[in-house]
Coordinates of C-alpha atoms and ligand atoms in Angstrom, one line a residue:
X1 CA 0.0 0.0 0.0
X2 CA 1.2 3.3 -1.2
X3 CA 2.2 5.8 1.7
X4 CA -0.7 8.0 3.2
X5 CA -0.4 11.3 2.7
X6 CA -1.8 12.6 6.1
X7 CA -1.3 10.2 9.3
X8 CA -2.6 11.0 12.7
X9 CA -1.0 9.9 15.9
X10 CA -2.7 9.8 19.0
X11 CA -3.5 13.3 18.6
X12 CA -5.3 15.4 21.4
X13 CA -6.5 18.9 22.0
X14 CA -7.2 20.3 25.4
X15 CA -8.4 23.6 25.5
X16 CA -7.8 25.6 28.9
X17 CA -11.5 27.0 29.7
X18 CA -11.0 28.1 33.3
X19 CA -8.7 28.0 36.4
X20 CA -10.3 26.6 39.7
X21 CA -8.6 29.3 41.9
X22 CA -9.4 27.3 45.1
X23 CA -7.4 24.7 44.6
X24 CA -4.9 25.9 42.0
X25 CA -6.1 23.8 39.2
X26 CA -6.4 24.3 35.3
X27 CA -9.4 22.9 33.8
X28 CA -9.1 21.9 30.4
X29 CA -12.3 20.9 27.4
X30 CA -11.1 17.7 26.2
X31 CA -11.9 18.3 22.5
X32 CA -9.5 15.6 20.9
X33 CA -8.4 12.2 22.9
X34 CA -5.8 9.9 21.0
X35 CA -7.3 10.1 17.9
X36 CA -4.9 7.9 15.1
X37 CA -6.0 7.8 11.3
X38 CA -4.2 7.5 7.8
X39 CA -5.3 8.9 4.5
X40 CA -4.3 7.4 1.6
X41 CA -4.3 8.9 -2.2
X42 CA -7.2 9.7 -4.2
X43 CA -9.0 8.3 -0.5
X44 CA -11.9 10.1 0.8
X45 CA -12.0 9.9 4.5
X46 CA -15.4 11.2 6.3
X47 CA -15.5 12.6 9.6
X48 CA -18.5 12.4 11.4
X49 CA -20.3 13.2 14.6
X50 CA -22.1 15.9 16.3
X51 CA -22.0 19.2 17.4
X52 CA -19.1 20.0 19.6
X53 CA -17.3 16.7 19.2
X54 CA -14.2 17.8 17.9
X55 CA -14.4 17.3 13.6
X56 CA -12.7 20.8 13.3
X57 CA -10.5 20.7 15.8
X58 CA -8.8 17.9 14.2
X59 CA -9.2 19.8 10.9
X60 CA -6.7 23.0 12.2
X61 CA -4.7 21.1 13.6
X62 CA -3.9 19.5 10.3
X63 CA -3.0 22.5 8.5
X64 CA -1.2 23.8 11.9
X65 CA -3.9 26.5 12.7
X66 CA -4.2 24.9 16.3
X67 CA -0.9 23.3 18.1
X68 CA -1.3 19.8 19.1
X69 CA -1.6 19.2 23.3
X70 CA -0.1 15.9 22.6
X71 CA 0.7 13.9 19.2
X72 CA 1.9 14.3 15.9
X73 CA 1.1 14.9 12.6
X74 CA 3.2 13.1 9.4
X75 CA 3.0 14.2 6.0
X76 CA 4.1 11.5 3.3
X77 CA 5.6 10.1 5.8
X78 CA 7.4 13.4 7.8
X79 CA 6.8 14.5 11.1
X80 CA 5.0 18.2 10.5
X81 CA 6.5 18.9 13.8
X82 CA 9.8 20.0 12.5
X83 CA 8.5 22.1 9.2
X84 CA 9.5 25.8 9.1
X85 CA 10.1 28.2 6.6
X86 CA 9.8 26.9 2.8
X87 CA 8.7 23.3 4.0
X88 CA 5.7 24.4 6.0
X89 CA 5.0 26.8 3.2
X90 CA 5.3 23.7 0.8
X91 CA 3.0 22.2 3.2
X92 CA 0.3 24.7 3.3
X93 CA 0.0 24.6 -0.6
X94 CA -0.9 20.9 -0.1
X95 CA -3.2 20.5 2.2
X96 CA -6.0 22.9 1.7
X97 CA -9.0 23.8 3.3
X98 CA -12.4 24.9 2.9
X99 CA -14.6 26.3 5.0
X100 CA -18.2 25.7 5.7
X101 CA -19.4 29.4 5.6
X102 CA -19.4 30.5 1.7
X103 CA -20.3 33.8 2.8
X104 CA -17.8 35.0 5.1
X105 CA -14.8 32.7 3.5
X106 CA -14.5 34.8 0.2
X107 CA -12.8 38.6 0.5
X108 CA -15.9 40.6 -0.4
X109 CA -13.7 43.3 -2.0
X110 CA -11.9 41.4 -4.1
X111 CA -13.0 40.1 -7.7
X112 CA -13.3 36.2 -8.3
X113 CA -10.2 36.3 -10.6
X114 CA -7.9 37.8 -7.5
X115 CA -9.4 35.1 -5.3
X116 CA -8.6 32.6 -7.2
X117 CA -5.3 33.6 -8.7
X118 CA -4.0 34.3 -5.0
X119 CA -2.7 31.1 -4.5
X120 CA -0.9 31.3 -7.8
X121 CA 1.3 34.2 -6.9
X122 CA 1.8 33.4 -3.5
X123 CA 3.1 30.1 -4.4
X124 CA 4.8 31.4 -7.7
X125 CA 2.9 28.8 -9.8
X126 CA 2.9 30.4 -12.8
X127 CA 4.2 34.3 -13.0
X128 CA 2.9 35.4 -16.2
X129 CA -0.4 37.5 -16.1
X130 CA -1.6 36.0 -19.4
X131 CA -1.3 32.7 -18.5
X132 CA -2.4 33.0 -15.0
X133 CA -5.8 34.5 -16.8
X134 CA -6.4 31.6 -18.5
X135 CA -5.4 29.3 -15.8
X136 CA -8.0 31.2 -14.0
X137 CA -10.8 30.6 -16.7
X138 CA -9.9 26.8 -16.8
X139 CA -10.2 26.5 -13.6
X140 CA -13.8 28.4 -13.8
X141 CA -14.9 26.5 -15.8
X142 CA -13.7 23.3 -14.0
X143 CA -16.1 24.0 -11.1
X144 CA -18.7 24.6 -13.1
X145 CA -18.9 28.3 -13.9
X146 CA -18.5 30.2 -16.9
X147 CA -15.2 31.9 -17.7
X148 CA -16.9 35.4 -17.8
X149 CA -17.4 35.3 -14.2
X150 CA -14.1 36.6 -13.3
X151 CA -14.8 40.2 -12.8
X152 CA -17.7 40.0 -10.4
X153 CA -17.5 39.9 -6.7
X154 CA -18.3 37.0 -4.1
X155 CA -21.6 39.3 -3.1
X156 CA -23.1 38.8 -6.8
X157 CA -23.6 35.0 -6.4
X158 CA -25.4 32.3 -4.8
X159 CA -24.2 30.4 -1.5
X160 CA -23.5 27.5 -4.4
X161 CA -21.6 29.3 -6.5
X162 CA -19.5 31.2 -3.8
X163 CA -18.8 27.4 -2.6
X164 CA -17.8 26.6 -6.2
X165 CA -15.6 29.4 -5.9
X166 CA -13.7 28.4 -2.4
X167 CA -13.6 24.9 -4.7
X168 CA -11.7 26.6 -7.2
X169 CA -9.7 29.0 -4.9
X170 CA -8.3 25.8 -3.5
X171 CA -7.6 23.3 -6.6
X172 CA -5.7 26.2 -8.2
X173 CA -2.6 25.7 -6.1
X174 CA -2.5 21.7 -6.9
X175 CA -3.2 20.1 -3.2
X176 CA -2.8 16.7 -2.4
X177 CA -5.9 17.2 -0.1
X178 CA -8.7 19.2 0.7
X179 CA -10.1 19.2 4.0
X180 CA -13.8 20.4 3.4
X181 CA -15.4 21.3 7.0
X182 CA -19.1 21.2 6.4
X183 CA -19.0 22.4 2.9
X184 CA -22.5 22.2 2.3
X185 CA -24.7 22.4 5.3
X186 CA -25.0 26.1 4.7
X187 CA -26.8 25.2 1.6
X188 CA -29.9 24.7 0.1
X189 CA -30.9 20.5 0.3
X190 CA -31.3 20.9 -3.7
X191 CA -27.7 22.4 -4.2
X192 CA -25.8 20.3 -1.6
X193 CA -25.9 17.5 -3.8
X194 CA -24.4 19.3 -6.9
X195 CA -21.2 20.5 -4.5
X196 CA -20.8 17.3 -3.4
X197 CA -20.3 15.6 -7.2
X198 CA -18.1 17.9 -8.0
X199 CA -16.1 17.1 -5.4
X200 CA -16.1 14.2 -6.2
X201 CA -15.5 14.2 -10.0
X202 CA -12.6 16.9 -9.0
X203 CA -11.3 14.2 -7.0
X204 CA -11.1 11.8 -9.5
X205 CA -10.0 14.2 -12.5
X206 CA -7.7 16.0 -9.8
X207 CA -5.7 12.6 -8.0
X208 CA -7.2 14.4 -4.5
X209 CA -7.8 13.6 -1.6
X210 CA -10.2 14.7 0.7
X211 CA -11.1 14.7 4.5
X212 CA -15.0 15.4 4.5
X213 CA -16.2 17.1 8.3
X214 CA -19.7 16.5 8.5
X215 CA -22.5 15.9 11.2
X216 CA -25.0 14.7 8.7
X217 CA -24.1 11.3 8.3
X218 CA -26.2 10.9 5.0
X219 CA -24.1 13.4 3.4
X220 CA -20.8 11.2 4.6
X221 CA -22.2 8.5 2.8
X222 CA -22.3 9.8 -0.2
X223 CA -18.6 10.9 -0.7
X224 CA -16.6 8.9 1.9
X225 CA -14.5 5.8 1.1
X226 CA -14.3 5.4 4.6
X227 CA -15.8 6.6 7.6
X228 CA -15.0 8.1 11.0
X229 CA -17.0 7.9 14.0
X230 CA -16.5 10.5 16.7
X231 CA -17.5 11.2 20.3
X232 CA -16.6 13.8 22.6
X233 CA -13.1 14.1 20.9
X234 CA -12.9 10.1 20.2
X235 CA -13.1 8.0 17.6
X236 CA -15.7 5.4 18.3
X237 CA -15.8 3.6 15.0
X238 CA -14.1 3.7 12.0
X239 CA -14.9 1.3 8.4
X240 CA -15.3 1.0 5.0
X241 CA -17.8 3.5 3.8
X242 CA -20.3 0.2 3.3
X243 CA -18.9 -2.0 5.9
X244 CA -20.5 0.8 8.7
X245 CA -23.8 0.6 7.8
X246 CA -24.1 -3.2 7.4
X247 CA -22.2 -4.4 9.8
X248 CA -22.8 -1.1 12.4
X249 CA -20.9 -2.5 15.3
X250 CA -21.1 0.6 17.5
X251 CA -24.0 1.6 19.6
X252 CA -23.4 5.6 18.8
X253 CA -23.1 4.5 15.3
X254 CA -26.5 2.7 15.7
X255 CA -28.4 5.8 16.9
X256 CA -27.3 8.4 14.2
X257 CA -28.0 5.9 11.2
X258 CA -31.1 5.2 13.1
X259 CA -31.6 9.3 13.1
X260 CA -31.1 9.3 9.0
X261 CA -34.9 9.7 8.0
X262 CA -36.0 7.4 5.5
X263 CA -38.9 8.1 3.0
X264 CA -42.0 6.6 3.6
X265 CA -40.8 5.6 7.7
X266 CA -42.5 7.1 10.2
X267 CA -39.9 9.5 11.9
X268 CA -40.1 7.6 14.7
X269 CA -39.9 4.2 14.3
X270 CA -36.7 2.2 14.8
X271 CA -35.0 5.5 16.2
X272 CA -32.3 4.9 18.9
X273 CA -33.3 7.9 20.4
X274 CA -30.5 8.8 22.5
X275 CA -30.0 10.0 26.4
X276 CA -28.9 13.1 27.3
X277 CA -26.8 15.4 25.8
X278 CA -23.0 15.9 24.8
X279 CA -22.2 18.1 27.7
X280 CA -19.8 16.7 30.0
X281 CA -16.4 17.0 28.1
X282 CA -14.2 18.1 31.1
X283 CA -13.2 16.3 33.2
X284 CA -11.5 12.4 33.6
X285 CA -13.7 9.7 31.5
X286 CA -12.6 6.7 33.5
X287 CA -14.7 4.4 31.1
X288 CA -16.4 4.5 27.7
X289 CA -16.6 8.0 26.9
X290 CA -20.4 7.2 25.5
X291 CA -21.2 5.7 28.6
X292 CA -23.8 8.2 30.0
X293 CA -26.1 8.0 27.2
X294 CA -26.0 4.6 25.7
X295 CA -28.5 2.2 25.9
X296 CA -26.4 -1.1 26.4
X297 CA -24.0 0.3 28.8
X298 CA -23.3 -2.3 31.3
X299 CA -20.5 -2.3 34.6
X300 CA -17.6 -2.5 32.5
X301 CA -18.3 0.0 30.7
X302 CA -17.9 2.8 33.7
X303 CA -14.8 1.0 34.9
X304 CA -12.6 0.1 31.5
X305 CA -11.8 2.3 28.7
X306 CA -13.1 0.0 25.7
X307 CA -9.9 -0.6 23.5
X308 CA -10.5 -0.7 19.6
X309 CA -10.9 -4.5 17.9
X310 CA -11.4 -4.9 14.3
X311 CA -13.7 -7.6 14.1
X312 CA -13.5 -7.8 10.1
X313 CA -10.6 -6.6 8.3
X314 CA -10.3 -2.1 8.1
X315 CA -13.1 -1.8 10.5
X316 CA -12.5 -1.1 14.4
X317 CA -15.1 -0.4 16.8
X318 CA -14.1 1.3 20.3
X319 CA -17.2 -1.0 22.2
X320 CA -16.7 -3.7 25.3
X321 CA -19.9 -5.5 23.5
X322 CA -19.6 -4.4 19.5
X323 CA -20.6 -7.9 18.4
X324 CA -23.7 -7.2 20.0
X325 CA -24.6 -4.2 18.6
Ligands
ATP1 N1 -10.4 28.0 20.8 C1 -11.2 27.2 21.6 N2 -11.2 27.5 23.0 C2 -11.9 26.7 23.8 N3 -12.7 25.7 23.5 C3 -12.7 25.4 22.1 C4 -12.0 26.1 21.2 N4 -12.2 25.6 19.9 C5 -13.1 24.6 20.1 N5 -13.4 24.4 21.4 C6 -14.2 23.4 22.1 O1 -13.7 22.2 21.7 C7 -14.8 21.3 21.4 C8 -14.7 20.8 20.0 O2 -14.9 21.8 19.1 P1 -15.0 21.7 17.5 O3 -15.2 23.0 16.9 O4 -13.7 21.0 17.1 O5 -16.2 20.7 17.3 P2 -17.0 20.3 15.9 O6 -17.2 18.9 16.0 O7 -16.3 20.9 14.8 O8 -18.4 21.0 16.2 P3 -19.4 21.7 15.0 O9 -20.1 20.5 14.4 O10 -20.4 22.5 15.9 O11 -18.6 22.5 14.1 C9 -16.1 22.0 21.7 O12 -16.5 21.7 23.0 C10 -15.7 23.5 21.6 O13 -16.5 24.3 22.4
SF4_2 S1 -18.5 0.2 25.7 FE1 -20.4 0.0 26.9 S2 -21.1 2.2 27.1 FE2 -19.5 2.1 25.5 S3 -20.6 2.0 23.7 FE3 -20.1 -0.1 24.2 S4 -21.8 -0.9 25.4 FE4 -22.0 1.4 25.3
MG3 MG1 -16.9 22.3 13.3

């Protein structure tokens, strides 16, 4: 197997959120815990779970916009730790990101064709004006808007559209991957669907990658090779894109495909509906971090941290009981 181009190492992200001045102690949100995960070439990787659990967090600290607590970070191979100067800039060219808000992502007084063509100059890709034009236009066109566009400010288009343009902004400097962070849910049901083929056909014609951050599992299903389960900053199951919906072996898993609506069901039947909230993230989790709100918890599962099994080959599920799920 070829080498992945991002690999994860028990990577974790505590966030100081007050100091307990009574007895001298830090407390800290616990918004990544040991998470580990490779992605290969041309692989896309979907991260799923929801609000609050941590799917960004891991995102910055990818492309070094938030330090590490603990854990490292290897690109093709190499330790991010130690990149400065032209190797983090190197870097930064190749893993790009995109952000979920198409409104406030895009310069609002700049034209598309400086927004795009940023990336270009910064990274002396091609120094020419005339050809950088046309590289411009290409790429226009490559997302799926016309050429003539490239005068006109963010403000004159559609949420879709300004998406398409954060698409473009980012292909134009050649990454290896493209961390999309909720790329759609700010749009329209009808026009999520037509950002998230040409992701997909970009990654194809493109040799991306791509780490897909989404709470809407549905949406994960669609694009992702392989899937990632998370929980209060862990990763409670990861598989095979197919492999986690037929052979679910996680009981968090269970409840948010039981939460996908399907047509025709009544919205209730079936549902895991789950208890409580995602609240308590400070704090020691002596057992299963899921513990609180899940509906087979047993003994064990207050006392021992489940460790991850793969119970059929490439997919792992952090459960005492995941054959019985
Ligand atoms: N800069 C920060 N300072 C303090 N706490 C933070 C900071 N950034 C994130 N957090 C906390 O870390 C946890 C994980 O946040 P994160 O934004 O990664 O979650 P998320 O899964 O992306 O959520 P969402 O689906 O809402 O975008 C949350 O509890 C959040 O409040
Ligand atoms: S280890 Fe226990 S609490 Fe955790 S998911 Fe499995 S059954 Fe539920
Ligand atoms: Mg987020």
């Amino acid at each position: 197997m070829s080498i992945p181009i991002i690999e994860v190492k028990k990577l974790k992200k505590y966030f100081p959120v007050r100091a307990n001045i009574l007895f001298m102690q830090k407390e800290y949100i616990r918004a990544v815990e040991n998470v580990s995960f490779k992605i290969y070439p041309q692989e896309t990787v979907g991260l799923v779970g929801e609000s609050g659990c941590g799917k960004t967090t891991i995102g910055r600290m990818i492309v070094h916009l938030e330090q590490p607590t603990r854990g490292d970070i290897y690109y093709t191979g190499e330790n991010t730790r130690r990149f400065r100067g032209k190797q983090l800039k190197a870097y930064r060219k190749k893993i790009q990101y995109i952000f979920q808000d198409p409104y406030s992502s895009l310069n609002p007084r700049k034209i598309v064709y400086n927004i795009i063509s940023m990336g270009l100059r910064n990274f002396h890709i091609i120094k020419d004006n005339r050809k950088r034009k046309e590289k411009v236009s290409e790429i226009l066109e490559q997302v799926g808007l016309p050429p003539d566009y490239l005068f006109n400010y963010p403000h004159e288009f559609s949420g879709g559209q300004r998406q398409r343009i954060s698409i473009a902004r980012t292909i134009a400097v050649k990454p290896d991957l493209i961390i999309c962070d909720e790329p759609v849910s700010a749009l329209d049901v009808s026009i999520q669907a037509q950002v998230i083929n040409l992701l997909k056909e970009l990654k194809n014609e493109l040799y991306l990658s791509i780490l897909f951050i989404s709470h809407d599992l549905a949406l994960v299903k669609h694009i992702s090779d392989r899937i990632l389960v998370m929980y209060r900053g862990y990763i409670v199951e990861s598989a095979p894109s197919a492999s986690l919906f037929e052979n679910t072996s996680h009981p968090y898993t269970k409840a948010l495909i039981s939460a996908i609506p399907e047509p025709g069901l009544d919205a209730h039947k079936g549902r895991i509906i789950l208890k409580g909230d995602v609240t308590a993230v400070t704090g020691e989790i002596k057992g299963c971090c899921f513990e609180d709100r899940c509906y087979m918890s047993r003994d064990i599962c207050k006392r021992e941290p489940p460790l991850g099994r793969q119970l059929i080959p490439g997919h792992v599920s952090y459960c005492h009981f995941a054959e019985k799920v």
